[in-house]
mmCIF file of C-alpha atoms in Angstrom:
data_model
loop_
_atom_site.group_PDB
_atom_site.id
_atom_site.type_symbol
_atom_site.label_atom_id
_atom_site.label_comp_id
_atom_site.label_asym_id
_atom_site.label_seq_id
_atom_site.Cartn_x
_atom_site.Cartn_y
_atom_site.Cartn_z
ATOM 1 C CA MET A 21 -10.181 0.766 24.341
ATOM 2 C CA VAL A 22 -7.806 -1.515 22.329
ATOM 3 C CA GLN A 23 -9.299 -0.295 19.051
ATOM 4 C CA LEU A 24 -7.740 3.035 19.721
ATOM 5 C CA ILE A 25 -4.377 1.590 18.852
ATOM 6 C CA PRO A 26 -5.060 0.399 15.142
ATOM 7 C CA LEU A 27 -6.952 3.857 14.821
ATOM 8 C CA LEU A 28 -3.879 5.793 15.978
ATOM 9 C CA CYS A 29 -1.458 3.696 13.760
ATOM 10 C CA GLY A 30 -3.651 4.417 10.870
ATOM 11 C CA VAL A 31 -3.448 8.033 11.770
ATOM 12 C CA ILE A 32 0.373 7.859 11.704
ATOM 13 C CA PHE A 33 0.402 5.877 8.609
ATOM 14 C CA GLY A 34 -2.085 8.251 6.669
ATOM 15 C CA LEU A 35 0.040 11.229 8.049
ATOM 16 C CA GLY A 36 3.305 9.696 6.860
ATOM 17 C CA LEU A 37 1.885 9.027 3.369
ATOM 18 C CA ALA A 38 0.682 12.530 3.150
ATOM 19 C CA ILE A 39 4.044 14.121 4.427
ATOM 20 C CA SER A 40 6.031 11.909 2.147
ATOM 21 C CA GLY A 41 4.144 12.856 -0.991
ATOM 22 C CA MET A 42 2.988 9.302 -1.615
ATOM 23 C CA ILE A 43 -0.499 10.684 -1.970
ATOM 24 C CA ASN A 44 0.314 12.575 -4.970
ATOM 25 C CA PRO A 45 0.096 10.579 -8.176
ATOM 26 C CA ALA A 46 2.362 13.075 -10.126
ATOM 27 C CA LYS A 47 5.144 12.510 -7.579
ATOM 28 C CA VAL A 48 4.814 8.745 -7.667
ATOM 29 C CA ILE A 49 4.897 8.818 -11.467
ATOM 30 C CA GLY A 50 8.253 11.096 -11.132
ATOM 31 C CA PHE A 51 9.553 8.426 -9.186
ATOM 32 C CA LEU A 52 8.738 5.535 -11.551
ATOM 33 C CA ASP A 53 10.066 7.571 -14.587
ATOM 34 C CA VAL A 54 13.492 6.578 -14.272
ATOM 35 C CA THR A 55 14.565 7.519 -17.631
ATOM 36 C CA GLY A 56 12.574 10.723 -17.840
ATOM 37 C CA ASN A 57 12.957 13.694 -15.317
ATOM 38 C CA TRP A 58 13.577 11.300 -12.599
ATOM 39 C CA ASP A 59 12.476 12.290 -8.868
ATOM 40 C CA PRO A 60 14.074 9.783 -6.566
ATOM 41 C CA SER A 61 12.524 11.409 -3.518
ATOM 42 C CA LEU A 62 10.088 8.294 -2.833
ATOM 43 C CA ALA A 63 13.065 5.883 -2.416
ATOM 44 C CA PHE A 64 13.439 7.753 0.796
ATOM 45 C CA VAL A 65 9.941 6.892 1.774
ATOM 46 C CA MET A 66 10.384 3.226 1.415
ATOM 47 C CA GLY A 67 14.054 3.422 2.682
ATOM 48 C CA GLY A 68 13.014 5.166 5.872
ATOM 49 C CA ALA A 69 10.212 2.978 6.611
ATOM 50 C CA VAL A 70 12.178 -0.310 5.797
ATOM 51 C CA ALA A 71 15.002 0.975 7.799
ATOM 52 C CA VAL A 72 12.483 1.154 10.850
ATOM 53 C CA THR A 73 10.759 -2.193 10.331
ATOM 54 C CA ALA A 74 13.959 -4.111 9.504
ATOM 55 C CA VAL A 75 15.482 -3.190 12.788
ATOM 56 C CA ALA A 76 12.375 -3.039 15.049
ATOM 57 C CA PHE A 77 10.793 -6.446 13.831
ATOM 58 C CA ARG A 78 13.688 -8.340 14.701
ATOM 59 C CA PHE A 79 13.205 -7.386 18.196
ATOM 60 C CA VAL A 80 9.370 -7.843 18.156
ATOM 61 C CA LEU A 81 9.198 -10.971 16.451
ATOM 62 C CA ARG A 82 11.339 -12.721 19.120
ATOM 63 C CA TRP A 83 8.582 -12.028 21.771
ATOM 64 C CA PRO A 84 6.337 -14.747 22.383
ATOM 65 C CA LYS A 85 3.199 -12.867 21.517
ATOM 66 C CA PRO A 86 2.142 -9.227 20.722
ATOM 67 C CA ILE A 87 1.196 -6.904 23.624
ATOM 68 C CA LEU A 88 -2.594 -6.894 23.072
ATOM 69 C CA HIS A 89 -3.179 -10.126 21.071
ATOM 70 C CA ASP A 90 -2.460 -13.760 21.626
ATOM 71 C CA GLN A 91 -0.448 -14.548 18.371
ATOM 72 C CA PHE A 92 1.470 -12.843 15.447
ATOM 73 C CA HIS A 93 -0.339 -13.031 12.250
ATOM 74 C CA LEU A 94 2.260 -13.685 9.639
ATOM 75 C CA PRO A 95 2.213 -15.025 6.100
ATOM 76 C CA ALA A 96 3.624 -18.562 6.403
ATOM 77 C CA ARG A 97 4.796 -19.158 2.655
ATOM 78 C CA GLN A 98 8.409 -18.577 1.871
ATOM 79 C CA ASP A 99 8.258 -19.990 -1.734
ATOM 80 C CA LEU A 100 7.574 -18.037 -4.931
ATOM 81 C CA ASP A 101 4.441 -19.031 -6.871
ATOM 82 C CA MET A 102 2.979 -17.886 -10.065
ATOM 83 C CA ARG A 103 0.026 -16.342 -8.190
ATOM 84 C CA LEU A 104 2.574 -13.954 -6.424
ATOM 85 C CA VAL A 105 4.264 -13.172 -9.774
ATOM 86 C CA ARG A 106 1.083 -12.558 -11.663
ATOM 87 C CA GLY A 107 -0.616 -10.380 -8.970
ATOM 88 C CA ALA A 108 2.643 -8.377 -8.701
ATOM 89 C CA VAL A 109 2.581 -7.723 -12.568
ATOM 90 C CA ILE A 110 -1.074 -6.732 -12.543
ATOM 91 C CA PHE A 111 -0.565 -4.470 -9.358
ATOM 92 C CA GLY A 112 2.506 -2.877 -11.053
ATOM 93 C CA ALA A 113 0.551 -2.130 -14.252
ATOM 94 C CA GLY A 114 -2.284 -0.371 -12.201
ATOM 95 C CA TRP A 115 0.112 1.584 -10.122
ATOM 96 C CA GLY A 116 1.919 2.918 -13.072
ATOM 97 C CA LEU A 117 -1.066 3.620 -14.925
ATOM 98 C CA SER A 118 -2.665 5.566 -12.149
ATOM 99 C CA GLY A 119 0.037 6.527 -9.679
ATOM 100 C CA PHE A 120 -2.015 5.217 -6.787
ATOM 101 C CA CYS A 121 -1.359 2.202 -4.567
ATOM 102 C CA PRO A 122 -3.732 0.928 -2.105
ATOM 103 C CA GLY A 123 -2.789 3.072 1.124
ATOM 104 C CA PRO A 124 -2.459 6.521 -0.615
ATOM 105 C CA ALA A 125 -5.765 5.728 -2.651
ATOM 106 C CA ILE A 126 -7.538 5.038 0.608
ATOM 107 C CA ALA A 127 -5.912 7.993 2.566
ATOM 108 C CA SER A 128 -6.563 10.442 -0.223
ATOM 109 C CA LEU A 129 -10.559 10.021 0.395
ATOM 110 C CA ALA A 130 -9.773 12.683 2.834
ATOM 111 C CA PHE A 131 -9.449 15.099 0.032
ATOM 112 C CA LEU A 132 -13.184 14.551 -1.040
ATOM 113 C CA LYS A 133 -12.297 14.377 -4.945
ATOM 114 C CA PRO A 134 -14.632 12.411 -7.170
ATOM 115 C CA GLU A 135 -11.433 10.924 -9.101
ATOM 116 C CA ILE A 136 -10.270 9.342 -5.852
ATOM 117 C CA GLY A 137 -13.631 7.873 -5.145
ATOM 118 C CA ILE A 138 -13.789 6.248 -8.569
ATOM 119 C CA PHE A 139 -10.417 4.790 -8.014
ATOM 120 C CA VAL A 140 -11.241 3.343 -4.671
ATOM 121 C CA VAL A 141 -14.497 1.748 -5.761
ATOM 122 C CA ALA A 142 -12.741 0.160 -8.643
ATOM 123 C CA MET A 143 -10.047 -1.053 -6.489
ATOM 124 C CA VAL A 144 -12.320 -2.754 -3.812
ATOM 125 C CA VAL A 145 -14.430 -4.365 -6.789
ATOM 126 C CA GLY A 146 -10.996 -5.521 -8.206
ATOM 127 C CA SER A 147 -10.009 -6.919 -4.714
ATOM 128 C CA TYR A 148 -13.466 -8.470 -4.407
ATOM 129 C CA LEU A 149 -13.232 -10.151 -7.820
ATOM 130 C CA ALA A 150 -9.637 -11.680 -7.045
ATOM 131 C CA ARG A 151 -10.955 -13.258 -3.958
ATOM 132 C CA LEU A 152 -13.598 -15.057 -5.700
ATOM 133 C CA ASP A 153 -13.212 -18.869 -5.925
ATOM 134 C CA ILE A 154 -12.702 -18.886 -9.659
ATOM 135 C CA PHE A 155 -9.593 -16.586 -9.254
ATOM 136 C CA ALA A 156 -8.569 -17.356 -5.640
ATOM 137 C CA GLY A 157 -7.586 -21.044 -6.445
ATOM 138 C CA GLY A 158 -7.583 -23.846 -3.836
ATOM 139 C CA ALA A 159 -4.402 -23.468 -1.819
ATOM 140 C CA GLY A 160 -4.005 -19.860 -2.604
ATOM 141 C CA SER A 161 -7.111 -18.427 -0.975
ATOM 142 C CA GLN A 162 -6.168 -19.418 2.533
ATOM 143 C CA SER A 163 -2.793 -17.787 2.511
ATOM 144 C CA THR A 164 -4.245 -14.774 0.868
ATOM 145 C CA ARG A 165 -6.522 -14.464 3.863
ATOM 146 C CA SER A 166 -3.597 -13.822 6.339
ATOM 147 C CA SER A 167 -1.672 -12.054 3.563
ATOM 148 C CA ALA A 168 0.790 -9.149 3.887
ATOM 149 C CA MET B 28 15.626 17.465 -9.904
ATOM 150 C CA GLU B 29 13.579 20.572 -8.816
ATOM 151 C CA ASN B 30 10.933 18.348 -7.304
ATOM 152 C CA PHE B 31 13.471 16.346 -5.132
ATOM 153 C CA THR B 32 12.098 16.379 -1.603
ATOM 154 C CA PRO B 33 14.073 13.883 0.414
ATOM 155 C CA VAL B 34 13.542 15.251 3.992
ATOM 156 C CA PRO B 35 9.636 15.120 3.884
ATOM 157 C CA ALA B 36 9.963 11.774 2.107
ATOM 158 C CA LEU B 37 12.201 10.266 4.853
ATOM 159 C CA ILE B 38 9.970 11.722 7.678
ATOM 160 C CA GLY B 39 6.878 10.306 6.019
ATOM 161 C CA GLY B 40 8.761 6.957 5.662
ATOM 162 C CA LEU B 41 9.736 6.876 9.282
ATOM 163 C CA LEU B 42 6.270 7.538 10.479
ATOM 164 C CA ILE B 43 5.121 4.844 8.131
ATOM 165 C CA GLY B 44 7.647 2.472 9.554
ATOM 166 C CA LEU B 45 6.823 3.493 13.041
ATOM 167 C CA SER B 46 2.981 2.586 12.301
ATOM 168 C CA ALA B 47 3.927 -0.730 11.082
ATOM 169 C CA VAL B 48 6.003 -1.668 14.049
ATOM 170 C CA VAL B 49 3.442 -0.627 16.462
ATOM 171 C CA MET B 50 0.690 -2.635 14.648
ATOM 172 C CA LEU B 51 3.047 -5.810 14.807
ATOM 173 C CA ALA B 52 4.083 -5.137 18.451
ATOM 174 C CA THR B 53 0.587 -4.593 19.815
ATOM 175 C CA MET B 54 -1.885 -6.306 17.543
ATOM 176 C CA GLY B 55 0.320 -8.904 15.960
ATOM 177 C CA ARG B 56 -0.642 -7.593 12.630
ATOM 178 C CA ILE B 57 1.104 -6.667 9.411
ATOM 179 C CA ALA B 58 0.148 -3.200 8.332
ATOM 180 C CA GLY B 59 -0.149 -3.791 4.689
ATOM 181 C CA ILE B 60 -3.272 -1.923 3.327
ATOM 182 C CA SER B 61 -4.264 -4.541 0.647
ATOM 183 C CA GLY B 62 -4.074 -7.095 3.225
ATOM 184 C CA VAL B 63 -6.194 -5.036 5.876
ATOM 185 C CA LEU B 64 -8.737 -4.118 3.190
ATOM 186 C CA GLY B 65 -8.860 -7.909 1.847
ATOM 187 C CA GLY B 66 -9.776 -9.206 5.346
ATOM 188 C CA LEU B 67 -12.754 -6.919 5.134
ATOM 189 C CA LEU B 68 -13.970 -8.512 2.146
ATOM 190 C CA ASN B 69 -14.370 -12.037 3.754
ATOM 191 C CA ASN B 70 -17.842 -13.086 4.610
ATOM 192 C CA GLY B 71 -18.228 -13.408 8.336
ATOM 193 C CA SER B 72 -14.743 -12.401 9.187
ATOM 194 C CA PRO B 73 -14.460 -12.087 12.899
ATOM 195 C CA ASP B 74 -11.811 -9.418 12.870
ATOM 196 C CA ARG B 75 -13.218 -6.483 10.947
ATOM 197 C CA GLY B 76 -12.981 -4.182 14.151
ATOM 198 C CA TRP B 77 -9.121 -3.291 13.884
ATOM 199 C CA ARG B 78 -9.240 -3.267 10.174
ATOM 200 C CA ASN B 79 -12.104 -0.671 9.971
ATOM 201 C CA TYR B 80 -10.376 1.387 12.630
ATOM 202 C CA PHE B 81 -7.140 1.353 10.787
ATOM 203 C CA LEU B 82 -8.326 2.362 7.550
ATOM 204 C CA ALA B 83 -10.564 4.950 9.124
ATOM 205 C CA GLY B 84 -7.294 6.331 10.809
ATOM 206 C CA LEU B 85 -5.626 6.233 7.212
ATOM 207 C CA VAL B 86 -8.097 8.647 6.146
ATOM 208 C CA ALA B 87 -8.115 10.773 9.433
ATOM 209 C CA GLY B 88 -4.143 10.968 8.994
ATOM 210 C CA ALA B 89 -4.448 12.447 5.557
ATOM 211 C CA ALA B 90 -7.162 14.896 6.894
ATOM 212 C CA LEU B 91 -5.051 15.803 9.869
ATOM 213 C CA PHE B 92 -2.270 16.710 7.321
ATOM 214 C CA ILE B 93 -4.748 19.260 5.583
ATOM 215 C CA ALA B 94 -5.748 20.477 8.996
ATOM 216 C CA LEU B 95 -2.264 21.222 10.132
ATOM 217 C CA GLY B 96 -1.725 23.283 7.133
ATOM 218 C CA GLY B 97 0.155 20.681 4.903
ATOM 219 C CA ASP B 98 0.571 21.693 1.094
ATOM 220 C CA VAL B 99 -1.718 19.805 -1.072
ATOM 221 C CA GLY B 100 -1.539 22.276 -3.803
ATOM 222 C CA ALA B 101 0.964 20.084 -5.674
ATOM 223 C CA ILE B 102 -1.216 16.961 -5.950
ATOM 224 C CA ASN B 103 -1.977 16.141 -9.468
ATOM 225 C CA LEU B 104 -4.267 13.220 -9.854
ATOM 226 C CA ASN B 105 -3.778 13.188 -13.589
ATOM 227 C CA PRO B 106 0.004 13.274 -14.106
ATOM 228 C CA PHE B 107 -0.168 12.047 -17.768
ATOM 229 C CA GLU B 108 -2.711 14.748 -18.619
ATOM 230 C CA PHE B 109 -5.373 12.465 -20.082
ATOM 231 C CA SER B 110 -8.548 14.041 -21.369
ATOM 232 C CA GLY B 111 -11.625 13.644 -19.181
ATOM 233 C CA ASP B 112 -13.165 10.594 -20.424
ATOM 234 C CA ILE B 113 -9.874 8.789 -20.860
ATOM 235 C CA GLN B 114 -8.859 9.966 -17.357
ATOM 236 C CA THR B 115 -12.012 8.400 -15.896
ATOM 237 C CA GLY B 116 -11.405 5.173 -17.740
ATOM 238 C CA VAL B 117 -7.721 4.966 -16.443
ATOM 239 C CA LEU B 118 -8.905 5.465 -12.837
ATOM 240 C CA VAL B 119 -11.591 2.668 -13.210
ATOM 241 C CA VAL B 120 -8.848 0.253 -15.068
ATOM 242 C CA GLY B 121 -6.289 1.473 -12.715
ATOM 243 C CA GLY B 122 -8.281 0.653 -9.463
ATOM 244 C CA LEU B 123 -9.367 -2.728 -10.960
ATOM 245 C CA LEU B 124 -5.776 -3.736 -11.740
ATOM 246 C CA VAL B 125 -4.484 -2.472 -8.282
ATOM 247 C CA GLY B 126 -7.233 -4.129 -6.269
ATOM 248 C CA PHE B 127 -7.094 -7.408 -8.334
ATOM 249 C CA GLY B 128 -3.313 -7.485 -8.294
ATOM 250 C CA THR B 129 -2.636 -6.919 -4.831
ATOM 251 C CA GLN B 130 -5.186 -9.575 -3.568
ATOM 252 C CA MET B 131 -3.797 -12.200 -6.082
ATOM 253 C CA GLY B 132 -0.298 -11.104 -5.157
ATOM 254 C CA SER B 133 -0.950 -10.975 -1.342
ATOM 255 C CA GLY B 134 0.426 -7.557 -0.903
ATOM 256 C CA CYS B 135 1.132 -3.990 -1.971
ATOM 257 C CA THR B 136 3.743 -1.432 -1.416
ATOM 258 C CA SER B 137 3.216 -1.472 2.329
ATOM 259 C CA GLY B 138 2.581 -5.259 2.796
ATOM 260 C CA HIS B 139 5.591 -6.358 0.679
ATOM 261 C CA GLY B 140 7.487 -3.308 0.484
ATOM 262 C CA VAL B 141 7.536 -1.904 4.104
ATOM 263 C CA CYS B 142 6.643 -4.946 5.943
ATOM 264 C CA GLY B 143 7.781 -7.929 3.893
ATOM 265 C CA LEU B 144 11.233 -6.282 3.155
ATOM 266 C CA GLY B 145 11.332 -5.570 6.982
ATOM 267 C CA ARG B 146 10.703 -9.192 7.676
ATOM 268 C CA LEU B 147 13.391 -10.023 5.145
ATOM 269 C CA SER B 148 10.839 -12.258 3.327
ATOM 270 C CA PRO B 149 12.033 -13.616 -0.171
ATOM 271 C CA ARG B 150 8.330 -13.541 -1.443
ATOM 272 C CA SER B 151 7.982 -9.798 -0.721
ATOM 273 C CA LEU B 152 11.384 -8.899 -2.232
ATOM 274 C CA ALA B 153 10.265 -10.661 -5.433
ATOM 275 C CA ALA B 154 6.926 -9.046 -5.391
ATOM 276 C CA THR B 155 8.461 -5.707 -4.707
ATOM 277 C CA MET B 156 10.943 -5.866 -7.540
ATOM 278 C CA ILE B 157 8.203 -7.048 -9.917
ATOM 279 C CA PHE B 158 5.563 -4.501 -9.170
ATOM 280 C CA MET B 159 8.117 -1.411 -9.215
ATOM 281 C CA GLY B 160 9.758 -2.949 -12.330
ATOM 282 C CA VAL B 161 6.337 -3.373 -14.141
ATOM 283 C CA ALA B 162 5.034 0.040 -12.975
ATOM 284 C CA GLY B 163 8.251 1.795 -14.319
ATOM 285 C CA LEU B 164 7.836 0.052 -17.594
ATOM 286 C CA VAL B 165 4.235 1.029 -17.747
ATOM 287 C CA VAL B 166 5.253 4.820 -17.107
ATOM 288 C CA LEU B 167 8.022 4.450 -19.781
ATOM 289 C CA ILE B 168 5.432 3.101 -22.348
ATOM 290 C CA ILE B 169 2.750 5.780 -21.668
ATOM 291 C CA GLY B 170 5.422 8.482 -21.675
ATOM 292 C CA LEU B 171 6.525 7.569 -25.091
ATOM 293 C CA ALA B 172 2.768 7.231 -26.080
ATOM 294 C CA VAL B 173 1.651 10.622 -24.891
ATOM 295 C CA GLY B 174 4.818 12.500 -24.984
ATOM 296 C CA GLY B 175 6.140 11.390 -28.350
#
């Protein structure tokens, strides 16, 4: 029964991605194309979402524990490191190239298009490679596990 | 600016924020898609259940959008109008970069953007500025290369 909650949260999240236009790579590219024919719509997606989380998280994180679980799982690190910077650069390059970030790519599997299947398989392979010991590094691998 | 759609973007963003708040309040989890996915790639991870349900819900949410008559006609998976083989290559490379980068950088648009900014995390703020900046730069460069 408890698993109904993450299922429902996933549905709300996926519906939000679809309604907002995040699932349309052309819309994403239009947002990123600041110097071209800029479409600022997607700023409202992140703005709306962060407005909700910034207010509600403050209250929720004062609770001793979440409603259905014994603890909050939050990233502990506060400091910047080169892994974070390198990872963000690599992700940004892929996002700008394809117009897909992970959430919209997975949600778009619902459209049953081969292009999306190709992208998601490549994304899972890339994710797997990054978690191998040769890339994960000593201290980094543990923090990645409970990552945002 | 004919493509400017702030209202659906805002509604979608609020739904995404709501989903993230419910996930934190009930399961104590950050609704960051790359983090949810990454946890499934650990061998012997004990908490696969909620992750599978959340990702399945994500796909179901986009399917629900179609079922409710949502407009998917504007979706363009090839915004730069690459030719067939090049587009396939772009999807593979883009997917690899997005997967690798989000795992290395411990988060994506949802984990760092929506949830991390909501937690006022300095790491997430830095990551979000970097991946957005790099993505914008990549779009600018491709635009110059293909558009002339």
